[in-house]
Coordinates of C-alpha atoms in Angstrom, one line a residue:
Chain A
X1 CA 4.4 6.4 -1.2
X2 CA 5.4 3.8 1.0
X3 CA 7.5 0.3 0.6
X4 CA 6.0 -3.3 -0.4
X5 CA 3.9 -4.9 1.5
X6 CA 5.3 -7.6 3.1
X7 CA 4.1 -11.0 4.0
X8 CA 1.6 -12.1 5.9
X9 CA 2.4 -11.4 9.4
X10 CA 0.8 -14.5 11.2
X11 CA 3.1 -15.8 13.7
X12 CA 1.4 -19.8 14.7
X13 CA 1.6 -20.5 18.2
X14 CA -0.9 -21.4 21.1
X15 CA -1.5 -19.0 23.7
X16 CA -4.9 -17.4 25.4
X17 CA -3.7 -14.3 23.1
X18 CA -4.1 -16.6 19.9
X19 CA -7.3 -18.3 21.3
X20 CA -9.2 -14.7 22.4
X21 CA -12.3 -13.9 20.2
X22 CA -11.3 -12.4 17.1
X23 CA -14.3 -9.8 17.8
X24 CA -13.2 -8.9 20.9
X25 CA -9.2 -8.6 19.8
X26 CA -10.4 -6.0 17.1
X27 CA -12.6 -3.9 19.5
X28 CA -9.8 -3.9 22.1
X29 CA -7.3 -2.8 19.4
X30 CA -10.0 -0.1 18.5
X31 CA -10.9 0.7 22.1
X32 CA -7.0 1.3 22.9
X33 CA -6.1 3.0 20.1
X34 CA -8.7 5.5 20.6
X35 CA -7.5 5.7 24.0
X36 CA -3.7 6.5 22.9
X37 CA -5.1 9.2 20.6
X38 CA -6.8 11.2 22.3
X39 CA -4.3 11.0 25.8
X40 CA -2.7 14.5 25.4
X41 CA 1.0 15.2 24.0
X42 CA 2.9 15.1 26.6
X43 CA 2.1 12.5 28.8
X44 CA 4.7 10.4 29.2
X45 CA 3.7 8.2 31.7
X46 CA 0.8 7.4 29.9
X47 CA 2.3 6.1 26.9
X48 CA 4.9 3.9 28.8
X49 CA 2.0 2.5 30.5
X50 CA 0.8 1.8 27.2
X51 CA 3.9 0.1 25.9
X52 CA 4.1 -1.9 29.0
X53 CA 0.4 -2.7 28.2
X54 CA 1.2 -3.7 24.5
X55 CA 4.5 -5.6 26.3
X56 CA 2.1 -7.6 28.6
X57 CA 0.3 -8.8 25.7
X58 CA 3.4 -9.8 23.8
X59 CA 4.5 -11.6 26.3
X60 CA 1.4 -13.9 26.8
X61 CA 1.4 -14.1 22.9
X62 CA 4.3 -16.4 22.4
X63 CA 5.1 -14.4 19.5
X64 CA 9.0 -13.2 19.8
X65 CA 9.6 -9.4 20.2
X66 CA 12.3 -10.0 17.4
X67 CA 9.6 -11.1 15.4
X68 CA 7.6 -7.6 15.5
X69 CA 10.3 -5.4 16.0
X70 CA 11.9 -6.2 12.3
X71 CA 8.5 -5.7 10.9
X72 CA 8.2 -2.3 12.1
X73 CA 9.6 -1.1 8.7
X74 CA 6.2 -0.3 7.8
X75 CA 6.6 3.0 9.8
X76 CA 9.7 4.5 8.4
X77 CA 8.2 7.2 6.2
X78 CA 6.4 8.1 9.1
X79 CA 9.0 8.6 11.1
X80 CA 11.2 11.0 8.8
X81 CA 8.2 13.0 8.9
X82 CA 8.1 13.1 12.9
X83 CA 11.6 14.0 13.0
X84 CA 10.9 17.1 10.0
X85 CA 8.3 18.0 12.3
X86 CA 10.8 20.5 14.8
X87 CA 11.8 22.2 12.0
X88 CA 9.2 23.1 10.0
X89 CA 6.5 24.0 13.3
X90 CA 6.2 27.5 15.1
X91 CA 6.9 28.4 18.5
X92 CA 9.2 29.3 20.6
X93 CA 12.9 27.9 20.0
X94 CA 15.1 25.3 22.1
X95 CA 18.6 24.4 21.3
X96 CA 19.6 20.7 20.3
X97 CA 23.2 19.6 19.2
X98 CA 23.7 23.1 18.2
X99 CA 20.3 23.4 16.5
X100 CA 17.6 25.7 17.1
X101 CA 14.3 24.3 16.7
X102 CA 10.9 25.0 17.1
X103 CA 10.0 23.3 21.2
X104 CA 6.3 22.9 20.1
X105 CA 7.4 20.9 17.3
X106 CA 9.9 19.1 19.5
X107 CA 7.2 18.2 21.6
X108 CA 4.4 17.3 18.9
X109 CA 6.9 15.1 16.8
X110 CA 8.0 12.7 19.7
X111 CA 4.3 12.4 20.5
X112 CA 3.4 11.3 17.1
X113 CA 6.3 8.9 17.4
X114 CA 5.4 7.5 20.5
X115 CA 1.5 7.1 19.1
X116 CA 2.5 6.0 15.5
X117 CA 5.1 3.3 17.2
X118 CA 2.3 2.3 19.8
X119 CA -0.2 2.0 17.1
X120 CA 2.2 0.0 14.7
X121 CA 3.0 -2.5 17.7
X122 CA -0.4 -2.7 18.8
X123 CA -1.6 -3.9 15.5
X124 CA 1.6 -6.3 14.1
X125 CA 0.5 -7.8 17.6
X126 CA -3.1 -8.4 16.7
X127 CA -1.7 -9.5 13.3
X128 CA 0.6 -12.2 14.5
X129 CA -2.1 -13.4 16.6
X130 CA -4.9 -13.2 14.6
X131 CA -5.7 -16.1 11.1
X132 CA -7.0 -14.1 8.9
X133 CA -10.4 -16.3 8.6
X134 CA -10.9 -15.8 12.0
X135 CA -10.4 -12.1 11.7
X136 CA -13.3 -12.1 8.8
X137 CA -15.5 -13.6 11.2
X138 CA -15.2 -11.4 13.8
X139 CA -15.5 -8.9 12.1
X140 CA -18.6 -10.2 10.6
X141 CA -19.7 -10.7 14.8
X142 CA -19.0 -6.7 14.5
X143 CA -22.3 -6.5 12.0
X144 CA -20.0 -5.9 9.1
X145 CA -22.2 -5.4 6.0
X146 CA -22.4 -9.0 5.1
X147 CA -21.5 -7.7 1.3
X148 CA -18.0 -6.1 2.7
X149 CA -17.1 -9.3 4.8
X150 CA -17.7 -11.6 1.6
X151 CA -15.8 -9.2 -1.6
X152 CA -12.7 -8.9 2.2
X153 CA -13.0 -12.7 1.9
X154 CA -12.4 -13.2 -1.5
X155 CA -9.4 -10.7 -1.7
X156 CA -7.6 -12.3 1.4
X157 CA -8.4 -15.5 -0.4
X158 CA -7.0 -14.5 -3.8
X159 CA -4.2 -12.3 -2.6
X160 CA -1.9 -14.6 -2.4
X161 CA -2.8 -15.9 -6.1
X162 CA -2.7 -12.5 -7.5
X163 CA 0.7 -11.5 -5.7
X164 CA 1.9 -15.2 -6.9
X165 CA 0.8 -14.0 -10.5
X166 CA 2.9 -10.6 -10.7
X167 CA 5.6 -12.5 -9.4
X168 CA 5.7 -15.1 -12.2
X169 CA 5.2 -12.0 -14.3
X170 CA 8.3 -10.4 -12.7
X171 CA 10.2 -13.6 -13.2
X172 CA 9.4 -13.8 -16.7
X173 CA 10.8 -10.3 -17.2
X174 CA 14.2 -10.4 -15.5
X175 CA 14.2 -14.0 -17.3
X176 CA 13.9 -11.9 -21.0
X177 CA 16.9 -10.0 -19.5
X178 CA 14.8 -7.0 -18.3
X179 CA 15.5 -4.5 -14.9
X180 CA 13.3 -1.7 -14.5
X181 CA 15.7 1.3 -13.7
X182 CA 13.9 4.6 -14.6
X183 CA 11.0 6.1 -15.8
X184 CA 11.7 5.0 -19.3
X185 CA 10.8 1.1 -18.1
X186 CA 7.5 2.1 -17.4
X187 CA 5.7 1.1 -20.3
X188 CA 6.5 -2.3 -19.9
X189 CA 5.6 -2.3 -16.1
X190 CA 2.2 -0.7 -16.9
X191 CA 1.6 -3.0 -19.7
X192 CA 2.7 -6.1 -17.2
X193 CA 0.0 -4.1 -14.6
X194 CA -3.1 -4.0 -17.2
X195 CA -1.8 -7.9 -18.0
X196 CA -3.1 -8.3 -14.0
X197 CA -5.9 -6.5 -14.2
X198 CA -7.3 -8.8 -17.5
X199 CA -6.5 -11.6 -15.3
X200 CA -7.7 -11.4 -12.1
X201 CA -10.8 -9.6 -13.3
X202 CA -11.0 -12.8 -15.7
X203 CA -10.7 -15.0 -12.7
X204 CA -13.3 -13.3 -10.6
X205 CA -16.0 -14.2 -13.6
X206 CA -14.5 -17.7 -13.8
X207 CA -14.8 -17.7 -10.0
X208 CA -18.6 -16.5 -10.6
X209 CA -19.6 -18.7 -12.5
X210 CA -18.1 -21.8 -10.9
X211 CA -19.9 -20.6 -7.7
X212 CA -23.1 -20.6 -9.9
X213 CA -22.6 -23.6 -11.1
X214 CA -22.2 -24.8 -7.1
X215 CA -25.8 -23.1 -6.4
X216 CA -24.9 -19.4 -4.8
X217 CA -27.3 -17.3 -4.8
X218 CA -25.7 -14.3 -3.5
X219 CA -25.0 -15.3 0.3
X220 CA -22.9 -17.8 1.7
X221 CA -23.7 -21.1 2.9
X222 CA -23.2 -21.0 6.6
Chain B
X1 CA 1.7 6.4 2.4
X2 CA -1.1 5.4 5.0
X3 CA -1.8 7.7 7.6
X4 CA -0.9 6.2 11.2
X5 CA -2.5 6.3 14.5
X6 CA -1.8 9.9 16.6
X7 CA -1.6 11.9 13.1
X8 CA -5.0 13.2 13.5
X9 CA -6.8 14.0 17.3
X10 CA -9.5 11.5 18.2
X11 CA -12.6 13.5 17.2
X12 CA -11.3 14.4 13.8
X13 CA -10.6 10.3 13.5
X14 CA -14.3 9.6 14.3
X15 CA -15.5 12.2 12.3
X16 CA -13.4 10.8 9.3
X17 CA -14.4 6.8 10.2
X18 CA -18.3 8.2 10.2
X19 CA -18.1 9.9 6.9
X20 CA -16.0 6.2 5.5
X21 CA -18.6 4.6 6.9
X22 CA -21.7 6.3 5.3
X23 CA -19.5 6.5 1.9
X24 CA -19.0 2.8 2.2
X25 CA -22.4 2.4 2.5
X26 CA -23.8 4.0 -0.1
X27 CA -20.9 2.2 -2.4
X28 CA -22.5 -1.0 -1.3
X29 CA -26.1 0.0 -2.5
X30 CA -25.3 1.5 -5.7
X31 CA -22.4 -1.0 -6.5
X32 CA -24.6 -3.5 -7.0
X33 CA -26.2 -2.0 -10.1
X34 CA -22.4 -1.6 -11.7
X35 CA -22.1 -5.7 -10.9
X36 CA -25.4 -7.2 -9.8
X37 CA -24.5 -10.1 -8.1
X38 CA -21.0 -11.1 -9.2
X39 CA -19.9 -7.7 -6.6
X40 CA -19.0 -10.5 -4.1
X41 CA -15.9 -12.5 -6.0
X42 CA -15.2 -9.8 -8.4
X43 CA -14.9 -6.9 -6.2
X44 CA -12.9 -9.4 -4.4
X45 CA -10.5 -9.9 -7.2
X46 CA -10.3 -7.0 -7.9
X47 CA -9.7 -5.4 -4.6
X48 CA -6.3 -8.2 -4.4
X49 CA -5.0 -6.6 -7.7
X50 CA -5.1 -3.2 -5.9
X51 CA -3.2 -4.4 -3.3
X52 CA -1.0 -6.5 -5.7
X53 CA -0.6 -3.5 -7.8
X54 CA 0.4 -0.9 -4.4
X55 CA 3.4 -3.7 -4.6
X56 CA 4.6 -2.8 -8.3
X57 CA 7.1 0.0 -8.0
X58 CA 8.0 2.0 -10.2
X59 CA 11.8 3.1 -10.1
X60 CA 11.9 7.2 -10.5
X61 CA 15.9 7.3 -10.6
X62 CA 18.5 7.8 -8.3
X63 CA 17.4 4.6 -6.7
X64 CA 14.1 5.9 -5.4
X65 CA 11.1 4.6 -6.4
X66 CA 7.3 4.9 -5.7
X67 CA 4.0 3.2 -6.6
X68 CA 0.6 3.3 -7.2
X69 CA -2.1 4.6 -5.1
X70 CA -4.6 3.2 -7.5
X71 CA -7.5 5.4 -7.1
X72 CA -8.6 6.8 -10.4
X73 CA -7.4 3.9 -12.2
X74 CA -9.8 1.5 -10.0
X75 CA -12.8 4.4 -11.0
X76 CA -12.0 3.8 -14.6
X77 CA -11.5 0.4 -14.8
X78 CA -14.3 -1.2 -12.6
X79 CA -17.0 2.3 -11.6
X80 CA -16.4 4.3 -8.8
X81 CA -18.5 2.3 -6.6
X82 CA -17.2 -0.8 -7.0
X83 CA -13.6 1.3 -6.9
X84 CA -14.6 2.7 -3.2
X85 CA -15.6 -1.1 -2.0
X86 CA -12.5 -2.3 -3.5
X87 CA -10.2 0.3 -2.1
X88 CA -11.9 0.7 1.4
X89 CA -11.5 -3.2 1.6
X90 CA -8.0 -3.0 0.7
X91 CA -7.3 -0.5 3.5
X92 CA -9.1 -2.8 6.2
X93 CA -7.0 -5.7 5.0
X94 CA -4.0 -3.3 5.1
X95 CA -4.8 -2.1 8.4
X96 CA -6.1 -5.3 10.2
X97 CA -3.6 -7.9 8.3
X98 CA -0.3 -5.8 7.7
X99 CA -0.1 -2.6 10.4
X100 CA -0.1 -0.5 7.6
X101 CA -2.2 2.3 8.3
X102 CA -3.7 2.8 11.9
X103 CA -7.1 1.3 13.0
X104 CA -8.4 5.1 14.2
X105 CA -6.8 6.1 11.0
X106 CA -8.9 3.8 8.8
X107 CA -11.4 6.6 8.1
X108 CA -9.1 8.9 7.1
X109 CA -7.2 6.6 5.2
X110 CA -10.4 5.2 3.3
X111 CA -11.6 9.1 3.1
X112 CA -8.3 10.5 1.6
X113 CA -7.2 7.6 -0.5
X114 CA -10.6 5.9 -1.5
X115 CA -13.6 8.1 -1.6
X116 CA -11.9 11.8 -2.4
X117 CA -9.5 9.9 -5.3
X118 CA -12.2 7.5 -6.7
X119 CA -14.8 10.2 -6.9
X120 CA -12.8 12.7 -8.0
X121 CA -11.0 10.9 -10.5
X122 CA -14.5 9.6 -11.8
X123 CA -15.9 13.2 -11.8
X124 CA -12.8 14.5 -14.4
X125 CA -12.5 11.5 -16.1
X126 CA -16.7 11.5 -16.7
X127 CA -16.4 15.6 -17.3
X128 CA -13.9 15.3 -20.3
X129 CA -15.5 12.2 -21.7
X130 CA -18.5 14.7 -22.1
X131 CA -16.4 17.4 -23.4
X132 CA -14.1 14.9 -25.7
X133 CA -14.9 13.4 -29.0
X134 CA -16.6 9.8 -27.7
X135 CA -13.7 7.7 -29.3
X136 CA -12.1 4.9 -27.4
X137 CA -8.7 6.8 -27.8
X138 CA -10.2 9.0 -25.5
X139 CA -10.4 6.5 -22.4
X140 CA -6.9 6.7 -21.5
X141 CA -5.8 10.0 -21.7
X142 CA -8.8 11.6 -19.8
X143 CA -8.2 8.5 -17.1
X144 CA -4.6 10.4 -17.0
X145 CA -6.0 13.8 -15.9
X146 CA -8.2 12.2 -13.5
X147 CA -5.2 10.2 -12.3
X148 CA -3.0 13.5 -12.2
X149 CA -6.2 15.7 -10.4
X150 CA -7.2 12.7 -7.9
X151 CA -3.9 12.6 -6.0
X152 CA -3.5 16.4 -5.0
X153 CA -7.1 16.6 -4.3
X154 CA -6.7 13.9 -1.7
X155 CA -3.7 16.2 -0.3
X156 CA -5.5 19.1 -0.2
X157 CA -8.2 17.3 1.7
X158 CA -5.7 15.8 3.9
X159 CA -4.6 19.3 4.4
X160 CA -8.1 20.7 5.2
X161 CA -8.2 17.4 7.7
X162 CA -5.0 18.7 9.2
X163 CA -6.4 21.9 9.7
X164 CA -9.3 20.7 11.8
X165 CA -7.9 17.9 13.9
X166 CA -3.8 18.2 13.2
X167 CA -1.9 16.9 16.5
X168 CA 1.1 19.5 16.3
X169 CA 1.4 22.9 15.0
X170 CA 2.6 23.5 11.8
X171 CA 2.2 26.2 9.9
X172 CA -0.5 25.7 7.2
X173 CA 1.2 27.5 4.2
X174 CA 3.9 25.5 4.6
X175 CA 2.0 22.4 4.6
X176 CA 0.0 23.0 2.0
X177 CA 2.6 24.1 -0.1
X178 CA 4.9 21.2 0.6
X179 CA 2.1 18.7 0.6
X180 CA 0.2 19.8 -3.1
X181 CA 3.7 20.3 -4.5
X182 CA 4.9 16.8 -3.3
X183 CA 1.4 15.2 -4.6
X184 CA 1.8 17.2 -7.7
X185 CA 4.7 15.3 -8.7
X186 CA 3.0 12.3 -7.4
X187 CA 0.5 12.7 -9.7
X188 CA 2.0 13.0 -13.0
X189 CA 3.8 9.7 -12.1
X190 CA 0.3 8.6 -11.1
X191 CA -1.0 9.9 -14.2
X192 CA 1.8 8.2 -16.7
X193 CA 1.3 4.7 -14.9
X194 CA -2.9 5.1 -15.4
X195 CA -2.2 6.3 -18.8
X196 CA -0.2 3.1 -19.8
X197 CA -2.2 0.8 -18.2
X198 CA -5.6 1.8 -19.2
X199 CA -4.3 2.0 -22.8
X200 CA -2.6 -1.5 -22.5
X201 CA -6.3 -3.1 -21.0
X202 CA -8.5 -0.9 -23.9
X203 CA -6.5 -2.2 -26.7
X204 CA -6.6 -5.9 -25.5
X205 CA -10.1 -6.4 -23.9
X206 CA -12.3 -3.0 -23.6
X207 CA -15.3 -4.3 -22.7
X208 CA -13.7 -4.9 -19.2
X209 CA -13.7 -1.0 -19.3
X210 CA -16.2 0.4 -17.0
X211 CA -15.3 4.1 -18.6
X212 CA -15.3 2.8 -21.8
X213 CA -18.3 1.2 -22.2
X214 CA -20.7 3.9 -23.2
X215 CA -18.2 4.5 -25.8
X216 CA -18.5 0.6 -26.8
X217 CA -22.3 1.0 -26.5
X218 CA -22.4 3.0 -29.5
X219 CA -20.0 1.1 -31.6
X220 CA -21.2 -1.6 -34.7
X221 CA -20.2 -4.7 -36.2
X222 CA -18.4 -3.8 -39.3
X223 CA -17.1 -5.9 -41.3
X224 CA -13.4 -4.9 -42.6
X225 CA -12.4 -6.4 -45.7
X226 CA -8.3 -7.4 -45.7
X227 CA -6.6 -6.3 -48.6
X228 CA -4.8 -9.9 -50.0
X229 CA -7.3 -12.1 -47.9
X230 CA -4.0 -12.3 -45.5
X231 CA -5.6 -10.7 -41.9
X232 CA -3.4 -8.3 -40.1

């Protein structure tokens, strides 16, 4: 189980980074990433080259390094698991600080740290550089099932009404005094949950039928 | 927790984002008879409260604290193809908008956490609502033991996944042991949280219930008379 989401990660600025297709910024994302997977452990070279690649494009983005660097928090449970990995692999044993462990595993953790960092820059980059209604239309250049690009574009629409309604809900508890601390709070935070659920399902119809109303027929207007 | 870029070898990521793919697909052609043609906005809706709700935590002591993965309750709540749109949606917007999960990983991720808990979850949840008494009681606790089924199921398959296409060598009775026994746990939280929420939407509005509504189907108007004319 990971940490909260957090924000949205759009960083405004102008650069050829921020003005590239959207279409093409996801298929080079894809296309590298593939690349970066399947580049053999070990490699070191490689994956600097790969950094300095993801570095290049940083650079010609505008967006600060700062700026990505504190939002690499999303890896962190990754990375405890990269640094179990010596321990718990086979193989033949090499000495660290005093510690025997497993050299296969050595090798295979740092790997996966350098691929899971790469991967987690790579794409907080096309993040920052990316609005997300431009991302929905390239990905509807991609031949996204039209049906999957419209129910994506309502939830990036709504998200932000649906996160702003648990936090009122939040609000409203710590307000009546309350601090979830243990398992025995649950209840209340379930009950607060199926409060969401009645809502935004409630607001989808209410959305329906307002489209309705407006003459949708299934598809968008283009 | 997402599974990142590197985890998995590239041929075992492709395999994965082929099989999400055809899953997707066939979600989008049968999730249209579980919503006609309010899928768009409500799916929509209902894909943000997934996400909303992976923010929820819920404190387990010792100032750890975890949170929902969503899958079984989603089956339940809206049918388990409109629950593998939602999630598989929620995963793209996860991996695209937020770095959260990798981009070769989003097969996987939509495999594991989507498709294996959703049906899963749905196939329990639908085999003890055949078994059990059809009483609207019965919604929540049999959406507990798909909860508490769905979420080691998806680690054993994330095992099995590892097996083929794992990127370093570890033995494989040590992660499965360490992997079911973690999700284990997992999943009786998961299986608490569904319990409570479930029960919380059935008694307010259970006709929003995609699990309970065969049990609705079969219920009539009665008319209750109140004992002093005061209604409780």
């Amino acid at each position: 189980m990971g940490g909260p989401h957090g924000h949205r990660l759009h960083f405004h600025a102008h650069s050829p980074v921020h003005r590239a297709p959207a279409h093409l910024k996801i298929l080079g994302l894809l296309g590298f990433m593939l690349l970066v997977v399947a580049t053999p452990r070990g490699w070191w070279p490689a994956y600097a080259a790969f950094l300095a690649v993801i570095g290049v494009v940083v650079a010609l983005s505008h967006v600060p390094p700062t700026y990505l660097l504190k939002r690499m928090v999303v890896e962190v449970p990754f990375v405890l698991f990269a640094v179990l990995l010596p321990f718990v692999s086979r193989g033949p044993e090499v000495e660290v600080l005093g510690l025997g462990v497993s050299e296969p595993g050595l090798q295979a953790g740092a790997t996966l740290l350098a691929k899971g960092t790469i991967g987690v820059l790579a794409s907080l980059t096309l993040a920052a550089t990316t609005e997300p209604q431009s991302l929905l239309a390239g990905l509807e250049r991609l031949r996204l099932p039209q049906q999957l690009v419209q129910i994506m574009a309502f939830m990036v629409r709504y998200l932000d009404v649906v996160t702003a309604e648990m936090h009122r809900m939040r609000i409203a508890r710590e307000s009546r005094g309350f601090t979830a601390r243990n398992p025995r709070h649950w209840p209340v935070l379930a009950r607060s949950l199926g409060a969401l659920f009645i809502r935004s399902y409630e607001r989808g119809e209410r959305v329906h039928l307002a489209m309705l109303s407006r003459g949708y027929t299934g598809r968008m207007p283009r | 927790m997402h599974v990142p870029d590197g985890f998995l070898d590239a041929p075992t990521s492709i395999g994965t984002g082929v099989v999400a793919a055809l899953a997707v697909g066939v979600a989008l052609r049968a999730a249209r008879r579980e919503l006609d043609d309010r899928t768009a906005p409500l799916a929509g809706l209902v894909a943000a409260f997934v996400f909303a709700t992976q923010m929820i935590t819920f404190p387990v002591g010792a100032g750890t604290s975890g949170h929902l993965l969503g899958g079984a309750l989603t089956a339940v709540l809206v049918g388990p193809f409109t629950g593998v749109l939602c999630l598989s949606v929620v995963f793209l917007v996860q991996s695209l908008l937020f770095a959260d999960g990798g981009i070769t990983a989003l097969g996987t991720n939509i495999d594991l956490m989507g498709v294996v808990t959703v049906s899963v979850g749905w196939l329990v949840f639908r085999g003890l609502q055949a078994v059990l008494p059809r009483r609207l009681s019965v919604v929540a606790p049999a959406a507990a033991v798909a909860a508490l089924v769905s979420v080691p199921a998806a680690a054993a398959v994330f095992v099995v996944l590892y097996a083929v296409g794992g990127t370093a060598d570890i033995p494989l009775d040590t992660l499965t042991g360490a992997m079911v026994g973690v999700h284990v746990l997992i999943g009786i939280g998961e299986a608490v949280i569904t319990f409570l929420a479930v029960a919380s939407i059935v008694a307010v509005r259970p006709d929003l219930v995609h699990g309970a509504r065969r049990v609705l189907a079969r219920r009539e108007l009665e008319i209750r008379p109140t004992s002093a004319g005061v209604s409780a």
